[in-house]
PDB file of C-alpha atoms in Angstrom:
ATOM      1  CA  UNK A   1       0.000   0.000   0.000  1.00  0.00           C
ATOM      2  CA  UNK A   2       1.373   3.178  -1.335  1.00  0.00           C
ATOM      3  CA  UNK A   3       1.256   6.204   1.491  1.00  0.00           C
ATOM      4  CA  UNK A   4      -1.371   8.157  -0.960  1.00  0.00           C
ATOM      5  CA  UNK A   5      -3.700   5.320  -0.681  1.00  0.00           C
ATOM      6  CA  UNK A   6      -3.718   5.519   3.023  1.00  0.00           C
ATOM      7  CA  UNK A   7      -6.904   6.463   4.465  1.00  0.00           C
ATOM      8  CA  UNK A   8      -7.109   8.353   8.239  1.00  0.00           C
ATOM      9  CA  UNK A   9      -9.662   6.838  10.431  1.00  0.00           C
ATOM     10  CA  UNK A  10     -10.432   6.797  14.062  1.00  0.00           C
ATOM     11  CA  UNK A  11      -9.723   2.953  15.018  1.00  0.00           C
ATOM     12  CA  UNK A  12     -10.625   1.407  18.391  1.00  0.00           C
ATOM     13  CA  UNK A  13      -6.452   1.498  18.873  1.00  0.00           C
ATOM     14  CA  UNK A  14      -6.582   5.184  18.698  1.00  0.00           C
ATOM     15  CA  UNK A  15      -9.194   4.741  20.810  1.00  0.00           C
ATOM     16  CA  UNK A  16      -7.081   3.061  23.429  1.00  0.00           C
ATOM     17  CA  UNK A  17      -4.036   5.495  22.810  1.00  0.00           C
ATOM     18  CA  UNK A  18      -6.140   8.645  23.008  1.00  0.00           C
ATOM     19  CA  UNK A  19      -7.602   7.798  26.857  1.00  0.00           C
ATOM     20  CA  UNK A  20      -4.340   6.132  27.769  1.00  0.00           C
ATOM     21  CA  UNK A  21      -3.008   9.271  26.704  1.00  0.00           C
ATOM     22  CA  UNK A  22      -4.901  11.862  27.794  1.00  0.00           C
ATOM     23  CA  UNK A  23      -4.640   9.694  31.141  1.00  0.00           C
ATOM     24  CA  UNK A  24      -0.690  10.496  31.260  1.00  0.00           C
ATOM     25  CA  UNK A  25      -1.770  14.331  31.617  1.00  0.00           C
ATOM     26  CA  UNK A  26      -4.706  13.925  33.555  1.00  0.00           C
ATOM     27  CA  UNK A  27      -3.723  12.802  36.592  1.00  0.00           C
ATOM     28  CA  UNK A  28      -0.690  14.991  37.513  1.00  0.00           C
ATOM     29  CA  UNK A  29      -2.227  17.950  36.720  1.00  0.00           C
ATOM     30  CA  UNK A  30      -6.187  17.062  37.994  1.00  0.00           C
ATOM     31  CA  UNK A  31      -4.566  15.491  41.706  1.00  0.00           C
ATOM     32  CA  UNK A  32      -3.163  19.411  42.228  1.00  0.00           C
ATOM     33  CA  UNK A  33      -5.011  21.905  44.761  1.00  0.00           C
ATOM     34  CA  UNK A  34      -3.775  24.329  42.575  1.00  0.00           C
ATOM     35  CA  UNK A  35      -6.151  23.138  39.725  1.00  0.00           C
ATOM     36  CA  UNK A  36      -8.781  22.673  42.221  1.00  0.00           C
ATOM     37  CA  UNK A  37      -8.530  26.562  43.550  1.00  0.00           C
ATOM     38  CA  UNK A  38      -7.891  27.858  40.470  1.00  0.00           C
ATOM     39  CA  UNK A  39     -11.067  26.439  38.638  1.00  0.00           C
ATOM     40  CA  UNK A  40     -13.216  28.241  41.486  1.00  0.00           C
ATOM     41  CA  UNK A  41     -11.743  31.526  40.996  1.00  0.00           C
ATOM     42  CA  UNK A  42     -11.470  31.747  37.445  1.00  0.00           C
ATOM     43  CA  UNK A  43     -14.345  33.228  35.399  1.00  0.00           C
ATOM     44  CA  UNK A  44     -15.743  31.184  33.067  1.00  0.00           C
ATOM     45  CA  UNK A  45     -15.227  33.267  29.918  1.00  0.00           C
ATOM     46  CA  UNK A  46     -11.537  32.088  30.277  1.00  0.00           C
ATOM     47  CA  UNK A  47     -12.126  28.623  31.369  1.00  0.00           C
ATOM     48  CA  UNK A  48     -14.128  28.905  27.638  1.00  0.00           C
ATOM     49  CA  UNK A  49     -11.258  30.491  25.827  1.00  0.00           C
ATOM     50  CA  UNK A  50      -9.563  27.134  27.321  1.00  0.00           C
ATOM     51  CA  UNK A  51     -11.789  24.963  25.353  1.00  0.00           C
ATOM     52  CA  UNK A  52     -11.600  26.771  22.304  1.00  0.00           C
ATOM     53  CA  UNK A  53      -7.499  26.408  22.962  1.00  0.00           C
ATOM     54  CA  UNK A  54      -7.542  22.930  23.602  1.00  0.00           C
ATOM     55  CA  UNK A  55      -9.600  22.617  20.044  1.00  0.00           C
ATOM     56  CA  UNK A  56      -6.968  24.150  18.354  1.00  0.00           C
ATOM     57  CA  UNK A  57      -4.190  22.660  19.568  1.00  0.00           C
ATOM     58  CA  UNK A  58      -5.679  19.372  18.841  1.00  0.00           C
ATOM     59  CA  UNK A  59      -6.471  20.912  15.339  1.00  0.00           C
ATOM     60  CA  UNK A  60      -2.918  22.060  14.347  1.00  0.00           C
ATOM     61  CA  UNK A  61      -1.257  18.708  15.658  1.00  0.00           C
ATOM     62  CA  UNK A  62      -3.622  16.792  14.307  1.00  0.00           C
ATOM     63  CA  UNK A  63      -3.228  18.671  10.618  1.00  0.00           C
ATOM     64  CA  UNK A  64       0.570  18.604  10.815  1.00  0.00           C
ATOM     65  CA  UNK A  65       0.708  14.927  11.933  1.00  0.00           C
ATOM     66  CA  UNK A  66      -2.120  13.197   9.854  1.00  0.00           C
ATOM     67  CA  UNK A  67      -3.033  15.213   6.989  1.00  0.00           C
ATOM     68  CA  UNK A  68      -1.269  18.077   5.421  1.00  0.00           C
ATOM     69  CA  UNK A  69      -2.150  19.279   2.607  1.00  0.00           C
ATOM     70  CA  UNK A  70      -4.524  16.464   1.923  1.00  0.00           C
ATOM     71  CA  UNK A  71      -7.093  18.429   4.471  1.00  0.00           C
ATOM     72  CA  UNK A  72      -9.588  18.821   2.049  1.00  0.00           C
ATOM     73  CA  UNK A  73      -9.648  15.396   0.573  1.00  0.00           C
ATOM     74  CA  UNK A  74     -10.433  13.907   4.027  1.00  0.00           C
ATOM     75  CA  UNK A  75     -11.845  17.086   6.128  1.00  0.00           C
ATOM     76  CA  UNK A  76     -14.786  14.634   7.768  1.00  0.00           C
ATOM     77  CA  UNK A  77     -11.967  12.592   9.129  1.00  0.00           C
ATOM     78  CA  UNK A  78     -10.173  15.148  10.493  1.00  0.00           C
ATOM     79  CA  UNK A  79     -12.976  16.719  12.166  1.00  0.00           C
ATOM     80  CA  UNK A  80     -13.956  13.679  13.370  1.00  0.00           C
ATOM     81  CA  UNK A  81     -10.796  12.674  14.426  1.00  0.00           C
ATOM     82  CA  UNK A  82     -10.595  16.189  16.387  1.00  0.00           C
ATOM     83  CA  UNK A  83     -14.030  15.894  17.819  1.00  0.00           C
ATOM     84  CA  UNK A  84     -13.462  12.436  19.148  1.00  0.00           C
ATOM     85  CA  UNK A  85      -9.658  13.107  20.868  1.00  0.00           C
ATOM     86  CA  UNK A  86     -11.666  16.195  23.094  1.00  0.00           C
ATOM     87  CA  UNK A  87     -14.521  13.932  24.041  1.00  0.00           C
ATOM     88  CA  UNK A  88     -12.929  10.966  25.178  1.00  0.00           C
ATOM     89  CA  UNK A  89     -10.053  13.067  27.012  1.00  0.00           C
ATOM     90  CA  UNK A  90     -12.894  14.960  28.367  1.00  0.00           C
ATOM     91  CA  UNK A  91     -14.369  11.779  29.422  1.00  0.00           C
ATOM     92  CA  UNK A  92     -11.432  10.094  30.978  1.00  0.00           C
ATOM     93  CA  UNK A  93     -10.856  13.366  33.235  1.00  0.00           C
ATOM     94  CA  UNK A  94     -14.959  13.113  34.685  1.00  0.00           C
ATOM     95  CA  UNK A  95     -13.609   9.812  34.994  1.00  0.00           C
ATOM     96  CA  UNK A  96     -10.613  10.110  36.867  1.00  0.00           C
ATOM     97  CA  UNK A  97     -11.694  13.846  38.987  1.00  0.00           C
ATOM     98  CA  UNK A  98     -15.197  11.830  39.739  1.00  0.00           C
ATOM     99  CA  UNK A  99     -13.209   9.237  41.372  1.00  0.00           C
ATOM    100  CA  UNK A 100     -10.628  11.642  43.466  1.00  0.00           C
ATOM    101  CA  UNK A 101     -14.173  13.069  44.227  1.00  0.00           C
ATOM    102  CA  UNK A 102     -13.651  16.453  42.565  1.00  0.00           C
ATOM    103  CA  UNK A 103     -16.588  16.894  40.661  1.00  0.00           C
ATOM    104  CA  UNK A 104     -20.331  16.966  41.516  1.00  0.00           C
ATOM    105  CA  UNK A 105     -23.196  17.962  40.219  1.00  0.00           C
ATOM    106  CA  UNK A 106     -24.001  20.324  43.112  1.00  0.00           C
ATOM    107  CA  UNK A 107     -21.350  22.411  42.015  1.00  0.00           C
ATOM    108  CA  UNK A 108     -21.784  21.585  38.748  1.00  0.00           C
ATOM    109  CA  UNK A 109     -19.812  25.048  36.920  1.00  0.00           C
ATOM    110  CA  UNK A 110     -17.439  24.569  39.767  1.00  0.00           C
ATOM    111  CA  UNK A 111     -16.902  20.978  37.919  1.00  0.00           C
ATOM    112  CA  UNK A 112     -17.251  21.599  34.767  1.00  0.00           C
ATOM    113  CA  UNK A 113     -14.624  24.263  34.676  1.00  0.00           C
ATOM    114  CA  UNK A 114     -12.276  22.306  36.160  1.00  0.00           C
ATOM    115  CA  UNK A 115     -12.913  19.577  33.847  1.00  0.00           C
ATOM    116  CA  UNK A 116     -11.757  21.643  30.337  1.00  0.00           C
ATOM    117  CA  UNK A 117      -9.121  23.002  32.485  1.00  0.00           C
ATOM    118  CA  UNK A 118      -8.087  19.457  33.168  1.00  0.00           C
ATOM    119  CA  UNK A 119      -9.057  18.529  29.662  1.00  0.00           C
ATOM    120  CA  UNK A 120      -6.562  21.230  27.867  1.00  0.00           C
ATOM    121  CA  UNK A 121      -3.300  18.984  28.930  1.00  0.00           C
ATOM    122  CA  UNK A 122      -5.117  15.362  28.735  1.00  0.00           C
ATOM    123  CA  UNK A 123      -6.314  16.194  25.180  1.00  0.00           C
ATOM    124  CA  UNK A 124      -2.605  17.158  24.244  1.00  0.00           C
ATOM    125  CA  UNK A 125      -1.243  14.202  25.968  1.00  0.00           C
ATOM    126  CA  UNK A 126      -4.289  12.046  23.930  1.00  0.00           C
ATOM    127  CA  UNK A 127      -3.269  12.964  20.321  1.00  0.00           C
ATOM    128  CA  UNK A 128       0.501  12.793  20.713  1.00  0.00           C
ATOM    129  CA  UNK A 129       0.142   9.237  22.463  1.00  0.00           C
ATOM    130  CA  UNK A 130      -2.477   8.890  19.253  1.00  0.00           C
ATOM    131  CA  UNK A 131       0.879   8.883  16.711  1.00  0.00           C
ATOM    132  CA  UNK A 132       2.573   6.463  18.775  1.00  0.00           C
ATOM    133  CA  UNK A 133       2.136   3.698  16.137  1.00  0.00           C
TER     134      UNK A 133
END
């Protein structure tokens, strides 16, 4: 198989790298009181400029990495691709913050925020484990 007649996908390995990766990030930086302070005093028109942040970065690795200049021959895949790395590194932080017992849904902004401020390192951590071939 010639490299042009690769096709990107999202398998269930990425799968497996992206939470295992986003997992290296999470913990170390969702187990500090730091984090935990910090996502109560911050207002959440930052903590939204975070998200948007941690899209991008996934965006621009993700671009470099994967697809070049063939972006608009698989765009859906990308996007996809993009999409999916956030959610599941967003998932394995609720995951992992739920179980240290740092997130409720009593304080549910409280949580949230410091979920996608958790969420900006895991989902870094989650596509550069996702090249590991």
């Amino acid at each position: 198989m010639k490299k042009d007649d690769y096709i990107p996908g999202f398998f269930m390995h990425d799968l497996v790298q992206v939470i295992v990766g986003s997992t290296l990030l999470a913990i170390p930086v969702g187990f500090t009181t730091e984090v935990w302070n910090f996502s109560e005093q911050l207002p959440f028109i930052n903590v939204l400029g975070i998200f948007i942040i941690s899209f991008i970065f996934i965006s621009i690795f993700t671009y470099y990495h994967y697809h070049g200049a063939s972006i608009k021959k698989y765009w859906i895949i990308f996007t996809k691709r993009v999409i999916l790395t956030y959610i599941f590194s967003f998932i394995a932080v609720c995951i992992i913050l739920g179980l240290v017992d740092k997130i409720s849904i009593i304080d549910f902004v409280i949580s949230l925020k410091r979920i996608i401020i958790v969420t900006l390192p895991a989902s870094m951590s989650a596509a550069v484990a996702d090249t590991i071939k």
